[in-house]
Structure formats: structure tokens, C-alpha cells
mmCIF file of C-alpha atoms in Angstrom:
data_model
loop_
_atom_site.group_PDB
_atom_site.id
_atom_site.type_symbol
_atom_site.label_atom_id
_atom_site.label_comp_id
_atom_site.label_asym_id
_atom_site.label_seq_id
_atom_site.Cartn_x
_atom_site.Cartn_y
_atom_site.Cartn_z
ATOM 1 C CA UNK A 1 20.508 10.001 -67.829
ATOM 2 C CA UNK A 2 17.375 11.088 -69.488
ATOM 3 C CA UNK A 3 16.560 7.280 -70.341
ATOM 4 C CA UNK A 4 15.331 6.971 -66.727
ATOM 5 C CA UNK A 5 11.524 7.941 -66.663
ATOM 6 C CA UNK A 6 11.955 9.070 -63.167
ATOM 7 C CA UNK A 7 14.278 11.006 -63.895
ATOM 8 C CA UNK A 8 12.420 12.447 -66.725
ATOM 9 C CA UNK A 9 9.704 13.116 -63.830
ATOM 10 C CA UNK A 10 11.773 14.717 -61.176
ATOM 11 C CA UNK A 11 12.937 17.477 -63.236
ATOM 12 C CA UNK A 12 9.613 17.615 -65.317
ATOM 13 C CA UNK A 13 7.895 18.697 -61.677
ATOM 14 C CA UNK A 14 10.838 20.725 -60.813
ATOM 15 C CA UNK A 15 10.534 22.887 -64.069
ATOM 16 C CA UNK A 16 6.886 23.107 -63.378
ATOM 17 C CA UNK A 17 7.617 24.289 -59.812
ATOM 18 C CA UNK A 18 9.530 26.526 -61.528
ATOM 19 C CA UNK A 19 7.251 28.247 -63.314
ATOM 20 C CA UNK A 20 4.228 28.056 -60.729
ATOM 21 C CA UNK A 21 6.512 29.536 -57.700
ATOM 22 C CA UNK A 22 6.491 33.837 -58.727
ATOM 23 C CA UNK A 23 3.133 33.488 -60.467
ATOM 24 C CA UNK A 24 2.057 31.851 -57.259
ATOM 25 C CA UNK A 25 2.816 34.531 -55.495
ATOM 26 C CA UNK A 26 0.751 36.939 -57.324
ATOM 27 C CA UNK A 27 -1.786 34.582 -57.462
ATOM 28 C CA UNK A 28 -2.052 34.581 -53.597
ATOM 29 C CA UNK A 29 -1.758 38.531 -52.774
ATOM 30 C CA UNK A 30 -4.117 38.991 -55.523
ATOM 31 C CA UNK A 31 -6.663 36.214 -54.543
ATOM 32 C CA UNK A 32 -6.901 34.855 -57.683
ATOM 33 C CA UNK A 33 -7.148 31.506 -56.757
ATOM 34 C CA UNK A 34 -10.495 31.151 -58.874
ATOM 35 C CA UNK A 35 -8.789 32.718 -61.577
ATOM 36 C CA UNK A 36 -6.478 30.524 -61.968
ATOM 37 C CA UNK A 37 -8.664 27.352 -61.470
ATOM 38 C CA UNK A 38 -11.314 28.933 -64.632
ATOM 39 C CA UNK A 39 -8.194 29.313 -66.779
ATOM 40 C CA UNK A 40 -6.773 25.571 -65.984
ATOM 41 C CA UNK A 41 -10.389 24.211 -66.498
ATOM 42 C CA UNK A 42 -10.423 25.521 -70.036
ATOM 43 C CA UNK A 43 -7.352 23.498 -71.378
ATOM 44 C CA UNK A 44 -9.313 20.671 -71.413
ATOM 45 C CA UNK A 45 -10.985 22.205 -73.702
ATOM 46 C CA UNK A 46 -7.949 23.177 -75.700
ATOM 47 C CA UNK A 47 -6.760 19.873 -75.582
ATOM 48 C CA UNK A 48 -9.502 18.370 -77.259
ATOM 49 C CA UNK A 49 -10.015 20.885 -80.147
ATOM 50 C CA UNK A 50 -6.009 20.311 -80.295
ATOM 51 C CA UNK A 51 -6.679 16.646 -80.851
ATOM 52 C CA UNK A 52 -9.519 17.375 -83.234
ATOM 53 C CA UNK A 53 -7.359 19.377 -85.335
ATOM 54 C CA UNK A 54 -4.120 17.563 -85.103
ATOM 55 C CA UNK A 55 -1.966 20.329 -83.831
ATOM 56 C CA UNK A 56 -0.041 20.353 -80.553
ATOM 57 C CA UNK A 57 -1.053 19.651 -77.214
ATOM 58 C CA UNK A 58 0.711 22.660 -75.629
ATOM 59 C CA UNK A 59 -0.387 25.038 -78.237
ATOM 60 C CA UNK A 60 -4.107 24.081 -77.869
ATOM 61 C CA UNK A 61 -4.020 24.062 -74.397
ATOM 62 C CA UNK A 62 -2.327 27.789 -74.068
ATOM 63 C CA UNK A 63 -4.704 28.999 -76.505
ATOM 64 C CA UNK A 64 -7.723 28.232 -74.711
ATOM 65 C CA UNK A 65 -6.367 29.104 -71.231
ATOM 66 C CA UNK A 66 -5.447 32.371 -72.546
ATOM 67 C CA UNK A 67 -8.740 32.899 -74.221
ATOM 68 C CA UNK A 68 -10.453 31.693 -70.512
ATOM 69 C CA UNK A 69 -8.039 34.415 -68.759
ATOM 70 C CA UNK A 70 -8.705 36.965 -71.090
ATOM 71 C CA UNK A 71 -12.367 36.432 -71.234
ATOM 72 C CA UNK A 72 -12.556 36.724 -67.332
ATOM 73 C CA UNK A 73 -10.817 39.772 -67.519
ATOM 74 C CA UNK A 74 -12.935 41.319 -69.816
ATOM 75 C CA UNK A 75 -16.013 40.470 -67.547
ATOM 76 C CA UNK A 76 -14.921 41.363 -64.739
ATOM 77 C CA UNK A 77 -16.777 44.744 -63.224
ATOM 78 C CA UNK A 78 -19.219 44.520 -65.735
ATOM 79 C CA UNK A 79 -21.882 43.430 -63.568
ATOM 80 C CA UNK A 80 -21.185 40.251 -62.362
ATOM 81 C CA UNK A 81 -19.673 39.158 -59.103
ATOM 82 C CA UNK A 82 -16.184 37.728 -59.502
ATOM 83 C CA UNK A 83 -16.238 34.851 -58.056
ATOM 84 C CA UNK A 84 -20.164 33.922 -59.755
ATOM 85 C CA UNK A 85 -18.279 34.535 -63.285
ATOM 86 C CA UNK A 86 -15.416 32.323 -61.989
ATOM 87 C CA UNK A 87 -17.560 29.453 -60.790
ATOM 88 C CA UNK A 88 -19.847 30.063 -64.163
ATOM 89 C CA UNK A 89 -16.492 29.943 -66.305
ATOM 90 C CA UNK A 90 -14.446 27.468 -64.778
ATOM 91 C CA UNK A 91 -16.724 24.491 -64.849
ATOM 92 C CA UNK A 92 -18.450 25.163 -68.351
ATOM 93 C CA UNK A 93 -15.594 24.835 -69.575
ATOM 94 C CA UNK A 94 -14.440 21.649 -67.820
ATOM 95 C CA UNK A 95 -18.034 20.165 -69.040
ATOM 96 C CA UNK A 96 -18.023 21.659 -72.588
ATOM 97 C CA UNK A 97 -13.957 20.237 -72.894
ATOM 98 C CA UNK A 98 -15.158 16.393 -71.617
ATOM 99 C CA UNK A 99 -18.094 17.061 -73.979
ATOM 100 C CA UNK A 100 -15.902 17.580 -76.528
ATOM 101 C CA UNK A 101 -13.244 14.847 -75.706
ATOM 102 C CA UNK A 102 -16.342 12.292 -75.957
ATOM 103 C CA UNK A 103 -16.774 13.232 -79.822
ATOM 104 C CA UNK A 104 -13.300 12.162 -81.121
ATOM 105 C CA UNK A 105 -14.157 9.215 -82.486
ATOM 106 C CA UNK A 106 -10.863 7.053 -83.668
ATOM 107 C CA UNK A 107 -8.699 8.908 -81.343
ATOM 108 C CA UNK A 108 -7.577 7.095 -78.138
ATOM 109 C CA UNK A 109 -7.480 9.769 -75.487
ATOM 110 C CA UNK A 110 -6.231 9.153 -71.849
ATOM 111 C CA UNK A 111 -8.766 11.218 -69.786
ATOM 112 C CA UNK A 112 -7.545 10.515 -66.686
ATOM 113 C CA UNK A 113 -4.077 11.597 -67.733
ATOM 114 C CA UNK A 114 -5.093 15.240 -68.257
ATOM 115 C CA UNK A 115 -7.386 15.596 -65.258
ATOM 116 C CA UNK A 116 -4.813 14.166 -62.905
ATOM 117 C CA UNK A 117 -1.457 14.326 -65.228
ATOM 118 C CA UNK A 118 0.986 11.658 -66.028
ATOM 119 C CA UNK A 119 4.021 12.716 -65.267
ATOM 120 C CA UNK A 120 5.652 8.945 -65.422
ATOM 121 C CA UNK A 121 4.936 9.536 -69.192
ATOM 122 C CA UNK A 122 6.877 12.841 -69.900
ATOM 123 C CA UNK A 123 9.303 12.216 -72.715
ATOM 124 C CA UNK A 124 12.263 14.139 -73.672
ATOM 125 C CA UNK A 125 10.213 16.864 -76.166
ATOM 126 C CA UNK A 126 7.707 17.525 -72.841
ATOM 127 C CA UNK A 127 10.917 18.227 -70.591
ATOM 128 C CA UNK A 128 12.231 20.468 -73.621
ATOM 129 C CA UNK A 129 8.710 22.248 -73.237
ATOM 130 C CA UNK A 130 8.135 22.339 -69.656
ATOM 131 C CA UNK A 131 11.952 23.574 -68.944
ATOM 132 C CA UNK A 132 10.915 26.018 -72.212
ATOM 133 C CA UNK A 133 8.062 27.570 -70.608
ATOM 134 C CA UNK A 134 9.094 27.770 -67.214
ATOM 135 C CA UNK A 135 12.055 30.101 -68.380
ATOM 136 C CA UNK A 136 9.532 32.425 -70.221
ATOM 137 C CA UNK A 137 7.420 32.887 -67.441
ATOM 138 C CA UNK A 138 10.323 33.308 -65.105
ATOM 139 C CA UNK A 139 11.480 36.276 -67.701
ATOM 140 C CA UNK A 140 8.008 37.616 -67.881
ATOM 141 C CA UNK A 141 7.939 37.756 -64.381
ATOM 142 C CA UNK A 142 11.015 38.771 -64.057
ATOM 143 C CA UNK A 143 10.850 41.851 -66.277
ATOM 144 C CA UNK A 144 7.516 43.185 -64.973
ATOM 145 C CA UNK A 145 8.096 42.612 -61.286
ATOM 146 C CA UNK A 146 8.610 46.168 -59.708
ATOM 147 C CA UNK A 147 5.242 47.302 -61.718
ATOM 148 C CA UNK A 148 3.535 44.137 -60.921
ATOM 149 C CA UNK A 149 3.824 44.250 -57.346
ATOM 150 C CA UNK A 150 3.713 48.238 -57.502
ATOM 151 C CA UNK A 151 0.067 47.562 -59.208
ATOM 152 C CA UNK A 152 -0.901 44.726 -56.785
ATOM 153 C CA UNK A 153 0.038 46.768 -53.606
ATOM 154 C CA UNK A 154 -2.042 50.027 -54.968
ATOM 155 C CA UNK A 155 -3.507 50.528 -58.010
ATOM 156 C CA UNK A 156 -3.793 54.610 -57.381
ATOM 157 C CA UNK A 157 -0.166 54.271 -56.317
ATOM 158 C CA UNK A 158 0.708 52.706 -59.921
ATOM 159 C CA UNK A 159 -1.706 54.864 -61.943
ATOM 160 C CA UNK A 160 0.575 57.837 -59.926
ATOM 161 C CA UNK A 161 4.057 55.618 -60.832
ATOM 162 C CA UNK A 162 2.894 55.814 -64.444
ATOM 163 C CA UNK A 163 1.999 52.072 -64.665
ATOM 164 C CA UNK A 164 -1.478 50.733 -66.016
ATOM 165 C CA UNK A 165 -2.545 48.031 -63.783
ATOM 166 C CA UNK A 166 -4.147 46.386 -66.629
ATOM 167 C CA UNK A 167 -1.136 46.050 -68.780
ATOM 168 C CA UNK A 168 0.109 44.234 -65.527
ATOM 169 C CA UNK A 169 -2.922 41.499 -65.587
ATOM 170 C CA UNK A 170 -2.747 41.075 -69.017
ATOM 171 C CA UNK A 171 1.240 39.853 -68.227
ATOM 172 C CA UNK A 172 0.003 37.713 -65.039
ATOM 173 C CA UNK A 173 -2.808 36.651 -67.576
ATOM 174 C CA UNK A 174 -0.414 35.394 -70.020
ATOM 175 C CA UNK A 175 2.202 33.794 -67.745
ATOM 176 C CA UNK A 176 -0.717 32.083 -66.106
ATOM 177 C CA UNK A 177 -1.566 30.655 -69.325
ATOM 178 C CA UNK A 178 1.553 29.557 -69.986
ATOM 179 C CA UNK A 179 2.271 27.527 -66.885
ATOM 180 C CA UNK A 180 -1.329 26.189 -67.503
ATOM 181 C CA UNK A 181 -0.233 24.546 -70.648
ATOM 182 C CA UNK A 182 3.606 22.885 -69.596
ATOM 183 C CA UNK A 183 1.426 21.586 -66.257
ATOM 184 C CA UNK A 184 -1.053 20.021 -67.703
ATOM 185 C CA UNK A 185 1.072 16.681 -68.566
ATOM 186 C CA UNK A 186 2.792 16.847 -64.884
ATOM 187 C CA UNK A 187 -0.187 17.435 -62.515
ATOM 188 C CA UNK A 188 -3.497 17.640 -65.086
ATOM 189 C CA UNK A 189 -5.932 20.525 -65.046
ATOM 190 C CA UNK A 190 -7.529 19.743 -62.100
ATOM 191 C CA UNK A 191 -4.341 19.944 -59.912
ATOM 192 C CA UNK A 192 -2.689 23.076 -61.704
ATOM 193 C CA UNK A 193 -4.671 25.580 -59.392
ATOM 194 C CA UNK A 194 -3.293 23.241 -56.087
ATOM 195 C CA UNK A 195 0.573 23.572 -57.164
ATOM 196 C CA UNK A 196 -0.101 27.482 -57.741
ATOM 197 C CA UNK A 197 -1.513 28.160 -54.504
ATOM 198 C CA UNK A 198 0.051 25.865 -51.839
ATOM 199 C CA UNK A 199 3.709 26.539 -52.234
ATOM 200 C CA UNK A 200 3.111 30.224 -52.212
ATOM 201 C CA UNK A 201 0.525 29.494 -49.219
ATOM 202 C CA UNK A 202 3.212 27.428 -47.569
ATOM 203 C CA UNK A 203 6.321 30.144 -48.426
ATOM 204 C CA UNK A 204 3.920 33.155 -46.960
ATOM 205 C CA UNK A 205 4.990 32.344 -42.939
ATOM 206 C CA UNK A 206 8.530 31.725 -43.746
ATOM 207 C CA UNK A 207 9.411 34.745 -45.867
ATOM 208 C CA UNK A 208 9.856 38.708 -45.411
ATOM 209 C CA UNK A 209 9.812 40.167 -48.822
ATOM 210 C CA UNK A 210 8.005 39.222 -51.626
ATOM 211 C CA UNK A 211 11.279 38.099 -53.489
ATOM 212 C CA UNK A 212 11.863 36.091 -50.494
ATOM 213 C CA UNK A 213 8.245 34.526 -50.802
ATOM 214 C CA UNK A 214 8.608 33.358 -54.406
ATOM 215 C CA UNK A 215 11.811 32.038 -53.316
ATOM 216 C CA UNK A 216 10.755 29.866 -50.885
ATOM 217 C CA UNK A 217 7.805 28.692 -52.884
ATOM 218 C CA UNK A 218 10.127 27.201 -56.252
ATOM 219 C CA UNK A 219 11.955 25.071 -52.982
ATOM 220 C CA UNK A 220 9.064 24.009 -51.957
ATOM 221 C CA UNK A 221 7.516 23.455 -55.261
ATOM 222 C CA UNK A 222 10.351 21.408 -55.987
ATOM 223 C CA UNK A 223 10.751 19.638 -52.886
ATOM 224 C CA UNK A 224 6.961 18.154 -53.061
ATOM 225 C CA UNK A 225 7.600 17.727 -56.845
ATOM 226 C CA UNK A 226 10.735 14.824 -55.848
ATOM 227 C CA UNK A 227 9.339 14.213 -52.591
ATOM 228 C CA UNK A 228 5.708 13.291 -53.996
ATOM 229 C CA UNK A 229 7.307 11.211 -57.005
ATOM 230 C CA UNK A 230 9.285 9.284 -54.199
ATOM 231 C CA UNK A 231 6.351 8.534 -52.479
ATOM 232 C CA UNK A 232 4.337 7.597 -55.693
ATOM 233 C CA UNK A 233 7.048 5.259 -56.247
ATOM 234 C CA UNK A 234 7.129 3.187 -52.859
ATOM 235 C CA UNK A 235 3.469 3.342 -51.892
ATOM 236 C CA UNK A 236 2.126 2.613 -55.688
ATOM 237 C CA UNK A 237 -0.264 6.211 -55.585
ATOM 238 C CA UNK A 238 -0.722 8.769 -58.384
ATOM 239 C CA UNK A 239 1.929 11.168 -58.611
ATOM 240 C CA UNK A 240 0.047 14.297 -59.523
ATOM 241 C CA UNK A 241 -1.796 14.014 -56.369
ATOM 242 C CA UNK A 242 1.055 12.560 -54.279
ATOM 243 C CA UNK A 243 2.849 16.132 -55.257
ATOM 244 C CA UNK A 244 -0.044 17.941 -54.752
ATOM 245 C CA UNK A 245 -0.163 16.156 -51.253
ATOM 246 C CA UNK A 246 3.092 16.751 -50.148
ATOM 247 C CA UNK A 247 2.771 20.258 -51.011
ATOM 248 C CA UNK A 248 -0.351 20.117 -48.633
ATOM 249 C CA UNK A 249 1.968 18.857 -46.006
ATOM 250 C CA UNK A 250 4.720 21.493 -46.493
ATOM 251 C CA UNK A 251 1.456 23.849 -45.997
ATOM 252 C CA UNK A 252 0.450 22.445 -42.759
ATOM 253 C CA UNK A 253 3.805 22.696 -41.004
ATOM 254 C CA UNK A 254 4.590 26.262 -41.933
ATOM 255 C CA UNK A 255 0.961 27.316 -40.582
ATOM 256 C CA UNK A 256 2.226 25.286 -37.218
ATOM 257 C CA UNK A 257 5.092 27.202 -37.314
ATOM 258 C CA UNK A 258 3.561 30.069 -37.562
ATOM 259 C CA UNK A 259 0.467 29.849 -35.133
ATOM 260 C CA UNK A 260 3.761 28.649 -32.541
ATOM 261 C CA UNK A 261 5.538 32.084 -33.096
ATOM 262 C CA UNK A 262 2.944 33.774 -33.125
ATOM 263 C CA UNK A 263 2.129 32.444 -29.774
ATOM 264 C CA UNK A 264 5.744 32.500 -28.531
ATOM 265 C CA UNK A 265 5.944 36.063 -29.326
ATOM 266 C CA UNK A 266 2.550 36.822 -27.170
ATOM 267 C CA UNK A 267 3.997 34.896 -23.844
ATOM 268 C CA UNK A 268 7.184 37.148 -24.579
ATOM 269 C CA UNK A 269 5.347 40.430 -24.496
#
């Protein structure tokens, strides 16, 4: 069954929907939408010094993502505005990773494959990955998840609960970087931030609790990951965006159905 490259790509987008769908979640309440574009900019980076040095992909990748994450977290409050340091961060290292990429001389490189992904091209060992990492950053989450959203709600209330708020972003930081790495071949680094953020976005209307929300994101997550490959398929467009796209859709019609109860509930009262 595993022959079939499509089928290689439906559950290669499912794992990754996976994985993005409770740290999407935090993502959103937190606002760290910036955050997590900065850390997915710098595997580009990590791909290329990967390819330099002839280790893997996913390694390289993770490495500099977590670097970028950890960096930003170290900066943060220390004088400069967040989202400045963000918009300073995130597209160095884009420029300094395509920089990079430009020097590896003798090594064919796909560009266009990690900007935008290729998920057609996901073999067996990527699934084996992508599933991999996707059930370690469901366990992280997982096992963190009353003093994450404890220290997201309040971070006086958590100090009080006997949590450190900063052990709790240094968790998000490395489950982010995680997910950055097994995305990169489904969606490519410019897409990662999209398939964080827009599920979640999309699950907010529809849910009532937070375990509800994250919920609701992986099915959506996973419905634009199969919808979006469909769609690839019969209209001959790139799948990373076509997911991306139909996650964009999903988006749209839960803010319609929420601007309509909303103003059902107002001709009620």
C-alpha cells in the first residue's frame, strides 16, 4: 500500500497535521504566530549546512530551528520589541540559508522543494520520520498540558501553582522545532507557519475547551492535508499550497459561521 506515492502523501500531511494541531493551539492563544514563522525560516538554513556536512536533513533542520527558537527567547525583553526581533530574525535567516544553499557547489539541491515542500516525493524513511515526530510532540504536549495552558492563561497564576512559565516555552520551543523539521518536506518552510495557525484559527469558533480546540484543529489539519492533495491531483497545482489553501477555506467558513451565530444570537435577545 505504501508503493502508492499518494498514498505516501495523504498520511505524510496527516502526520504533519498531527503534530501542528496542539502546538497550534498554543501558538494562537499565545500569538506567536511570528515565532513560529522566525523558527521555520531558519531551517533553511539548517538544511543547507546539513547538505554541506553530509548529515541528515531532519537533524539539520531541527537544529537550527531550535537554535532560532531559543535565540528569540533569549532576546526577548531585553530591549527590543517582539515582533522587530521577529521580523529581524526570521528573514536573515531565510537570506543567510539561500545564501548558503547558493555555495554548494556539486550538490543538486531542489530549492523550490523546501520553500514550498514536495510532498509527492516523501518516501517510506520520511513517513517513518514525520509519523516519528508527530508522536513526540503529541507526548510533549501531552505531558506538559495542564502547566502549559496554566502558564499561558496567567503567568502569576503559574508562578503561584509552582510552575515556571519558562520551563513551559522552552517545551513549546522544542516541540515547535520539531514539527518545523518533519514539515519541511510536506509543506516547505515558507508554509509551516500557515498549517500552524489556520487549523487552530479555523477550530477556535467551533470548540469550547481548549482540548476541544486542538481537537478540531488535527481534523481539520487532516482534512485540508487529503482534501488539498485531491485537488493537487485533478487541477495539476502544488500541493503544499493547495493544503495550505484548503485550510484557508476551512478558515473562512468557520468565521461565517461564527459572525451568523453571533448575529442569530443578537436578533434572539
Amino acid at each position: 500500500m505504501l508503493d502508492d506515492f499518494m498514498t505516501r502523501a495523504t498520511l505524510a500531511g496527516i502526520g504533519v497535521a498531527f503534530a501542528a494541531a496542539p502546538l497550534g493551539g498554543f501558538v494562537v492563544w499565545r500569538r506567536m504566530a511570528y515565532f513560529g514563522d522566525a523558527t521555520a525560516h531558519a531551517a533553511i538554513l539548517g538544511v543547507a549546512l546539513s547538505l554541506a556536512l553530509q548529515i541528515s536533513i531532519f537533524a539539520g533542520a531541527m537544529a537550527l530551528a531550535l537554535t532560532m527558537a531559543l535565540t528569540v527567547s533569549v532576546l526577548s525583553g531585553r530591549g527590543y520589541a517582539m515582533d522587530t526581533l521577529l521580523g529581524v530574525l526570521a528573514h536573515s535567516a531565510l537570506a543567510f540559508g539561500l545564501v548558503a544553499v547558493s555555495f554548494l557547489s556539486g550538490i543538486r539541491i531542489d530549492l523550490m522543494a523546501y520553500l514550498f515542500g514536495d510532498i509527492l516525493a516523501v518516501s517510506r524513511l520520511d513517513l517513518a520520520v514525520i509519523w516519528g515526530g508527530a508522536a513526540v510532540v503529541v507526548a510533549l504536549i501531552g505531558w506538559r498540558w495542564s502547566a502549559l495552558l496554566t502558564a499561558t492563561l496567567n503567568e502569576e497564576l503559574a508562578y503561584a501553582s509552582g510552575i515556571d512559565p519558562k520551563r513551559e516555552q522552552l517545551v513549546l520551543t522544542l516541540a515547535l522545532a520539531i514539527t518545523v523539521a518533519v514539515a519541511i518536506k510536506v509543506v516547505g518552510v515558507l508554509l509551516i507557519a500557515a498549517m500552524l495557525i489556520i487549523p487552530a484559527a479555523a477550530a477556535r469558533p467551533l470548540a469550547r475547551t481548549p482540548e476541544g480546540m486542538v481537537l478540531i484543529a488535527a481534523v481539520i489539519g487532516a482534512a485540508s492535508a487529503v482534501i488539498g492533495l485531491r485537488a493537487a491531483y485533478i487541477f495539476d497545482t502544488p500541493a503544499g499550497p493547495s493544503i495550505v489553501c484548503t485550510a484557508a477555506l476551512c478558515f473562512a467558513a468557520t468565521s461565517l459561521f461564527r459572525v451568523v451565530r453571533a448575529t442569530s444570537a443578537g436578533h434572539s435577545d
